[in-house]
mmCIF file of C-alpha atoms in Angstrom:
data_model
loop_
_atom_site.group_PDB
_atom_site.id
_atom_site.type_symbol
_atom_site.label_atom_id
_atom_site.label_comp_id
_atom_site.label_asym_id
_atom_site.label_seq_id
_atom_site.Cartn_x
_atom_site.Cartn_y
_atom_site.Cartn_z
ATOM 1 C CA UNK A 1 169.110 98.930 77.177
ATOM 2 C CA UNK A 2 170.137 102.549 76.546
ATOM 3 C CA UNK A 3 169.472 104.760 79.290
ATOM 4 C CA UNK A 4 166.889 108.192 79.228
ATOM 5 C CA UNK A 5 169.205 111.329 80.119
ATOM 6 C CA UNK A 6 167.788 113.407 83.101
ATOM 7 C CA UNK A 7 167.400 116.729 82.930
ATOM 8 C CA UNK A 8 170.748 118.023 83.040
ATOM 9 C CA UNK A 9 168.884 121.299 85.516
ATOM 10 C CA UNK A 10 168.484 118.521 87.946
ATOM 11 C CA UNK A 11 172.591 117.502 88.102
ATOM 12 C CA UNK A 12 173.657 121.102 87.333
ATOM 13 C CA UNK A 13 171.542 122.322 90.017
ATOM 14 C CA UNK A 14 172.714 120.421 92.756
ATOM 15 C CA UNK A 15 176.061 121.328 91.616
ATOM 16 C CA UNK A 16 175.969 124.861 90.596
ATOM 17 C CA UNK A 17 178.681 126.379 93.182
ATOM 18 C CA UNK A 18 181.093 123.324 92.316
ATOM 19 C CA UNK A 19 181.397 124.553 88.319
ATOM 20 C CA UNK A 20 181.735 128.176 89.498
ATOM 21 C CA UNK A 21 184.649 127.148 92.069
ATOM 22 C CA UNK A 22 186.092 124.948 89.482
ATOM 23 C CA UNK A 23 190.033 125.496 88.785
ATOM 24 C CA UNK A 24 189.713 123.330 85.693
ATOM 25 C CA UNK A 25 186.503 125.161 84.226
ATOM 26 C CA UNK A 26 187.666 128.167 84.776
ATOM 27 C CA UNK A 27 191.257 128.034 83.728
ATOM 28 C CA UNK A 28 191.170 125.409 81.643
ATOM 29 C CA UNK A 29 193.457 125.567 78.588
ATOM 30 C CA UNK A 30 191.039 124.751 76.351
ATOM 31 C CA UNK A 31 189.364 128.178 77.014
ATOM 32 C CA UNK A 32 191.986 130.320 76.298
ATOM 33 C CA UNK A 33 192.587 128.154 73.203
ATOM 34 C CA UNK A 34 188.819 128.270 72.083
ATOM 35 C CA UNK A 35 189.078 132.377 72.987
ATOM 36 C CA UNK A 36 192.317 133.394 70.747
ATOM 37 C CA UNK A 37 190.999 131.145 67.535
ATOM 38 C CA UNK A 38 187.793 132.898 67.519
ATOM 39 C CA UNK A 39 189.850 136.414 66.958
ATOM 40 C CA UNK A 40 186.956 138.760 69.152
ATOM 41 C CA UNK A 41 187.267 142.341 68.997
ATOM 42 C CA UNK A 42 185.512 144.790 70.841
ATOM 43 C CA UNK A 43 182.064 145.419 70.389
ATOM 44 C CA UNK A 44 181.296 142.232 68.935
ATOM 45 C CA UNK A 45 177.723 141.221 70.741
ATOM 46 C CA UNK A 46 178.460 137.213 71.508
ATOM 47 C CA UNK A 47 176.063 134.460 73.257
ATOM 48 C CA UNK A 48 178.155 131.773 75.449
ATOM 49 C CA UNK A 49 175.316 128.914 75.152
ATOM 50 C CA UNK A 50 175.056 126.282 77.344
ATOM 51 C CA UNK A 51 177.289 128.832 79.580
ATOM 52 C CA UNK A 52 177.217 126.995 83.047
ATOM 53 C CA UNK A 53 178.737 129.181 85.797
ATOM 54 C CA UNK A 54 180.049 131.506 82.864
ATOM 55 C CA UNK A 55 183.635 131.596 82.771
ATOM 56 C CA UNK A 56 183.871 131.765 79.175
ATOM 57 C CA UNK A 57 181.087 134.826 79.098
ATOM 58 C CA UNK A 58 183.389 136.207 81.499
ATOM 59 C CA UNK A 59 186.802 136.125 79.185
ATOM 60 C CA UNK A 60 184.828 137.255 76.657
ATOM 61 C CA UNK A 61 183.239 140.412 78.573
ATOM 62 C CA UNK A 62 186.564 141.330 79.334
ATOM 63 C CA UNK A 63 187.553 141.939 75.991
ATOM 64 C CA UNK A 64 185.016 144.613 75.683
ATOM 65 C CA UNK A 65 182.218 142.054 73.911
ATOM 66 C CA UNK A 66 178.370 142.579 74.550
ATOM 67 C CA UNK A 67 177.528 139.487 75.749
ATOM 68 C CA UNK A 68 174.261 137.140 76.843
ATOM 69 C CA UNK A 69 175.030 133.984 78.727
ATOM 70 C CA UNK A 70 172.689 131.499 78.131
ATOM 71 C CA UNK A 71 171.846 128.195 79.793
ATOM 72 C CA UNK A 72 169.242 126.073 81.105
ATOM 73 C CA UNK A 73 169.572 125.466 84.965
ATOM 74 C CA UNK A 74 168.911 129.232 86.698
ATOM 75 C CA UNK A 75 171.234 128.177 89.462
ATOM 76 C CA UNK A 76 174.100 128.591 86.874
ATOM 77 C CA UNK A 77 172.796 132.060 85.677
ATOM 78 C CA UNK A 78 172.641 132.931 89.441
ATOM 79 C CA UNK A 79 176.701 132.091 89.344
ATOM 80 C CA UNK A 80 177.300 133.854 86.553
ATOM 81 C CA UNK A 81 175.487 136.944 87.753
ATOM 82 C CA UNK A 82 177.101 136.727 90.585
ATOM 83 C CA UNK A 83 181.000 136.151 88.682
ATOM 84 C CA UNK A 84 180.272 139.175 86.908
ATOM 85 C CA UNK A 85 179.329 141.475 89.502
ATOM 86 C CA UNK A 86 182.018 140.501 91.602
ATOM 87 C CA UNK A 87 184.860 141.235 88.494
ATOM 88 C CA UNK A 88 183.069 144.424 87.373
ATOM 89 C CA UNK A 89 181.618 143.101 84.358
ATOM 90 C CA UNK A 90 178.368 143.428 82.083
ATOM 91 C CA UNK A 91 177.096 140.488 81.247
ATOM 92 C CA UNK A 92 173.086 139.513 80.325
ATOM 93 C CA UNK A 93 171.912 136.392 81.145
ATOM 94 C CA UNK A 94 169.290 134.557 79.541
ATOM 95 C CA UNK A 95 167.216 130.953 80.227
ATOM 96 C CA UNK A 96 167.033 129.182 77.158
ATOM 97 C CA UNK A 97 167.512 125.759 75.716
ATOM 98 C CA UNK A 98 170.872 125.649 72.851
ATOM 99 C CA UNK A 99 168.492 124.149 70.345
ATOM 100 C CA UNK A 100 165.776 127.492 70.576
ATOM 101 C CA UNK A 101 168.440 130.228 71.152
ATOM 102 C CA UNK A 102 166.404 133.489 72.093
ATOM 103 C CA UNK A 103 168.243 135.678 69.222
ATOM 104 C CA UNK A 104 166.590 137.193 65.970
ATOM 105 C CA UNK A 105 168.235 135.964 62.956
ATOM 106 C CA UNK A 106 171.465 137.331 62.165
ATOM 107 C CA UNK A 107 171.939 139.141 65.277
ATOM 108 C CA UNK A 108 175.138 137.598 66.663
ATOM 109 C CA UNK A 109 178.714 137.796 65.461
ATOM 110 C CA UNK A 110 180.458 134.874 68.145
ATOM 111 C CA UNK A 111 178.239 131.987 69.455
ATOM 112 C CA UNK A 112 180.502 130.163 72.074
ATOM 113 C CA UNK A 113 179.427 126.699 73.866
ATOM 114 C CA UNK A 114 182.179 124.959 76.096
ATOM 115 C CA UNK A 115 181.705 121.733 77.733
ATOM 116 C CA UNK A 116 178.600 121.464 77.291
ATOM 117 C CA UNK A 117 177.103 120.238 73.986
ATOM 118 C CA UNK A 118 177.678 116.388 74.957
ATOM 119 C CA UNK A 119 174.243 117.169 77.497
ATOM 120 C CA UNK A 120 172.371 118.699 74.404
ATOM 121 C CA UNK A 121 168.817 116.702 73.064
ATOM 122 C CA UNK A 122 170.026 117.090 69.475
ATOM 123 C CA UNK A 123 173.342 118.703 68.113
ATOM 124 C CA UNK A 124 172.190 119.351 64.851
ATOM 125 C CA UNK A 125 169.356 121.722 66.116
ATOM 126 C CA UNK A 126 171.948 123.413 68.247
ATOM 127 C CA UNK A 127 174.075 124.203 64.979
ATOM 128 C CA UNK A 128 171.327 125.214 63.435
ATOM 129 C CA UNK A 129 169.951 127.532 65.613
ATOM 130 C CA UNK A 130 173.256 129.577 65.677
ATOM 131 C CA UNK A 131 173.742 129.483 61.846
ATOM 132 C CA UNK A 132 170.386 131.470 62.221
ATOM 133 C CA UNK A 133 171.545 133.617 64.928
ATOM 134 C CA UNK A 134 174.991 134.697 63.120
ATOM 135 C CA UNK A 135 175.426 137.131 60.865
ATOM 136 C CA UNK A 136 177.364 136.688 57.707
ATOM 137 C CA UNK A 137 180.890 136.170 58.720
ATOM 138 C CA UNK A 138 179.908 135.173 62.139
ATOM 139 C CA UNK A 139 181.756 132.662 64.005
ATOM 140 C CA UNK A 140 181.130 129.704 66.159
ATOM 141 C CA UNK A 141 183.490 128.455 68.656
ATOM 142 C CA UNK A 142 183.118 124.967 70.657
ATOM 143 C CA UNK A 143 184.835 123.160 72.998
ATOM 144 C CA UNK A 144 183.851 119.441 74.124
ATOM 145 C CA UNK A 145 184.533 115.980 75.491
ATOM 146 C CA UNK A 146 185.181 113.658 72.070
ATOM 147 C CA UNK A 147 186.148 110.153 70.767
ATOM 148 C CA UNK A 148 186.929 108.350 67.503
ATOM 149 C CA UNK A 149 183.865 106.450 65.550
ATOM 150 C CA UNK A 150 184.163 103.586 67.244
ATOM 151 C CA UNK A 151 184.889 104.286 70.347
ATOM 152 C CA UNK A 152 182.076 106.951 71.319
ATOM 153 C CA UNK A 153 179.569 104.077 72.640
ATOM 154 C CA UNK A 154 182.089 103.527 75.720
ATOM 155 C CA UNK A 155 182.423 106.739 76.390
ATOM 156 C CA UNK A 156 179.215 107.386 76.587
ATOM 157 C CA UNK A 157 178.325 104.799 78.277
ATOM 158 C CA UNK A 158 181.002 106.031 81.165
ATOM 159 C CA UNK A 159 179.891 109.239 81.282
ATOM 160 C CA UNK A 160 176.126 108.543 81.896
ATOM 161 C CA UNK A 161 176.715 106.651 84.491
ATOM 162 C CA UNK A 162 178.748 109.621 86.086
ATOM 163 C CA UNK A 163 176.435 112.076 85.206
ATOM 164 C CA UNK A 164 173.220 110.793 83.981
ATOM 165 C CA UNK A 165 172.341 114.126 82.231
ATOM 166 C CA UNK A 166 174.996 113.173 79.257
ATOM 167 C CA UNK A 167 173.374 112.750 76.297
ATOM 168 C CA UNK A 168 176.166 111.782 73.924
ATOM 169 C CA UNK A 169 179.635 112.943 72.327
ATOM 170 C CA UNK A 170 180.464 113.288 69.192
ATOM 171 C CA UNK A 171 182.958 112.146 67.263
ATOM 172 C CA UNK A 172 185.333 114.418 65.390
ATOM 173 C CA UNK A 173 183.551 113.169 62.255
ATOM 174 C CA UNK A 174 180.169 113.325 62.927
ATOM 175 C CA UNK A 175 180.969 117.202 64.266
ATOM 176 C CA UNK A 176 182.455 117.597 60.707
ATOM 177 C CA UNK A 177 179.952 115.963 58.813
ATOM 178 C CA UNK A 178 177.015 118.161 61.349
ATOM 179 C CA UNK A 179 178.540 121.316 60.781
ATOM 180 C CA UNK A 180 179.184 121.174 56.803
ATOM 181 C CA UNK A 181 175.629 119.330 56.489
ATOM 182 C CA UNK A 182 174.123 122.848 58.266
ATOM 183 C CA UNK A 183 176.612 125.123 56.487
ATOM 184 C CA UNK A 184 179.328 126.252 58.084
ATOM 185 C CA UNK A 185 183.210 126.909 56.384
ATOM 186 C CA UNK A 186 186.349 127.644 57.361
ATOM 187 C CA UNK A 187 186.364 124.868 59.683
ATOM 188 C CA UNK A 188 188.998 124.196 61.809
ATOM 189 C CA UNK A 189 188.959 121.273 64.076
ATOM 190 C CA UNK A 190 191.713 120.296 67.040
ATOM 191 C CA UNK A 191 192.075 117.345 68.993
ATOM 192 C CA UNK A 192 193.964 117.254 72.479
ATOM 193 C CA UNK A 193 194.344 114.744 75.406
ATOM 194 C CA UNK A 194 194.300 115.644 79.096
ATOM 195 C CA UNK A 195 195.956 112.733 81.485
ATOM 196 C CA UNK A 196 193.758 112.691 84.301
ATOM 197 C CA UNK A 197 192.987 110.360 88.157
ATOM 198 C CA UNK A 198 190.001 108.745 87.721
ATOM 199 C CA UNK A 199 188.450 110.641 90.808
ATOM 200 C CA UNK A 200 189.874 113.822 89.225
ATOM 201 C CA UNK A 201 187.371 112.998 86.044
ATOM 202 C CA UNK A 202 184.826 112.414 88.212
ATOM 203 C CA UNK A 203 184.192 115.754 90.004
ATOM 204 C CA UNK A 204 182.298 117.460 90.922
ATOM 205 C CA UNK A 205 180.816 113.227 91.763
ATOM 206 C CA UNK A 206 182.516 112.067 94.748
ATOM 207 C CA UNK A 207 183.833 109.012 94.557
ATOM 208 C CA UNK A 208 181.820 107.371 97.150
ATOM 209 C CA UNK A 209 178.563 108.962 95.698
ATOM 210 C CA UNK A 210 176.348 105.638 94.068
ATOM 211 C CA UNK A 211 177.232 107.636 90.575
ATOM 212 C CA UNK A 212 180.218 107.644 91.469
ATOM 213 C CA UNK A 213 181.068 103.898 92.932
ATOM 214 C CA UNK A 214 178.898 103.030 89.419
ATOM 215 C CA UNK A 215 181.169 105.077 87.083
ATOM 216 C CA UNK A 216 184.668 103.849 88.584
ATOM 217 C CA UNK A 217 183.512 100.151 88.436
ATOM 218 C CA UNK A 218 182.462 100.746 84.719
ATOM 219 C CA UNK A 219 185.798 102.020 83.887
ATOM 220 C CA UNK A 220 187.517 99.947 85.744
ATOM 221 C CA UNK A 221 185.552 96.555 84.938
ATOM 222 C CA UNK A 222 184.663 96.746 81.450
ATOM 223 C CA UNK A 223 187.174 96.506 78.112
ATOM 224 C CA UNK A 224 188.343 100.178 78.397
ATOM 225 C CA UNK A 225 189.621 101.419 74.965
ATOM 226 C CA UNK A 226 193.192 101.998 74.865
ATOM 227 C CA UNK A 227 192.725 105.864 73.998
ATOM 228 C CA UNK A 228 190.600 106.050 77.199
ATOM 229 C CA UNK A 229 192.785 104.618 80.071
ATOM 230 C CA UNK A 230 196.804 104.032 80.326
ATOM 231 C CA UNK A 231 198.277 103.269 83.631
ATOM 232 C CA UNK A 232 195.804 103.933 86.080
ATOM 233 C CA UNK A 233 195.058 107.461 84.594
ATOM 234 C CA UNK A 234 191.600 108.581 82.645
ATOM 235 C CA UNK A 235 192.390 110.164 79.052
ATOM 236 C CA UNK A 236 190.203 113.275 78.930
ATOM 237 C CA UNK A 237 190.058 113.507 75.262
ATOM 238 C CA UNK A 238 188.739 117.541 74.093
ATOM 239 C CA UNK A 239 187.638 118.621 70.654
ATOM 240 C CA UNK A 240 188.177 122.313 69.838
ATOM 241 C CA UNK A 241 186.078 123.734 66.670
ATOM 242 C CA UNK A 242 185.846 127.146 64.820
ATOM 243 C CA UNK A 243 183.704 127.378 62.072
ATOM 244 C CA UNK A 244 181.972 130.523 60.032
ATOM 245 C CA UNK A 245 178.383 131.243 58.585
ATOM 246 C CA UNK A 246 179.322 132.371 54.754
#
């Protein structure tokens, strides 16, 4: 039987100060790869959705952009409030779900979510919502957690029982097929692999947690795809997209 997501304010909430001490999160190469293909410039007014503690609302106020983070769980706006007052930085926050951004149409030029659309109720609304919000020209920028076709169900599977507030990845194709389906061009899709401890993929779950002890037996147990687990080590498998409203 598939299993109901929680609300992901309920795991993010309880684990608020762990994102905004997170090495990974906030130096992660994925964000300064998802930064430098979205080409920002100064005063470019940008929405980091889905924003978490805000480190990528924080790269992107540093380049001079007018930016809103926006996310769910008020314990993560708290951190980002707090991340930006303690760098020196301007940065609005706003409590919103990613599928009924609180933007006028055409108002944005950069919508950024990292990490975070694998929790969202329904992708497609997400995309949709910022093809409203962007102006002509505009661009999106997303980073997530991703595996082929066929694979997906098992790592979905994993992942809820790490964090039951996953909803589910996508696959590179069904990103593809969502974002030309909505209306984006100029899309530009990148796959990388990040060689992980299986306790390392579980933070901020301890090991010992009953998440935790459920998610390690999974992946240890069960007919791991190949892609997924080699020698001991988790596969951390990231999509990076860019894409642009016509």
């Amino acid at each position: 039987m598939a299993r109901i997501p929680e609300d992901p304010r309920t795991f993010f909430g309880k684990h608020h100060y762990d994102y905004a001490v997170s090495s990974h999160h906030a130096r992660g190469a994925d964000l300064e790869r998802l930064i430098a293909g979205l080409h920002a410039q100064a005063p470019e007014k940008a929405a980091d959705v889905a924003s978490g503690a805000g480190h990528t609302a924080l790269k992107l106020a540093q380049m001079g952009l007018d930016v809103t983070a926006v996310d769910i769980t008020p314990e993560m706006l708290e951190e980002t409030r707090r991340q930006a007052e303690a760098h020196g930085l301007k940065i609005q926050v706003s409590e919103a779900p990613a599928e009924a951004l609180p933007f006028a149409d055409q108002s944005l030029d950069i919508v950024t979510c990292r990490r975070a659309a694998h929790h969202f109720t329904d992708v497609r609304i997400f995309l949709q919502e910022t093809f409203r919000t962007l102006v002509p020209g505009g661009r999106l920028g997303v980073s997530d957690m991703t595996a082929t076709k066929e694979n997906a169900v098992w790592l979905n599977q994993l992942e809820q029982r790490r964090d039951p507030s996953h909803h589910r990845a996508l696959s590179p194709d069904d990103w593809y097929q969502a974002l030309v389906d909505t209306g984006f061009d100029t899309i530009t899709i990148e796959l990388s692999e990040e060689p992980m401890t299986l306790e390392e993929w579980l933070s901020p779950v301890a090991a010992d947690s009953p998440s935790g002890r459920e998610a390690l037996s999974f992946a240890q147990t069960s007919e791991a795809p190949a892609e997924f687990i080699r020698q001991g080590l988790f596969i951390k498998r990231r999509i990076l997209i860019w894409a642009r409203r016509p």
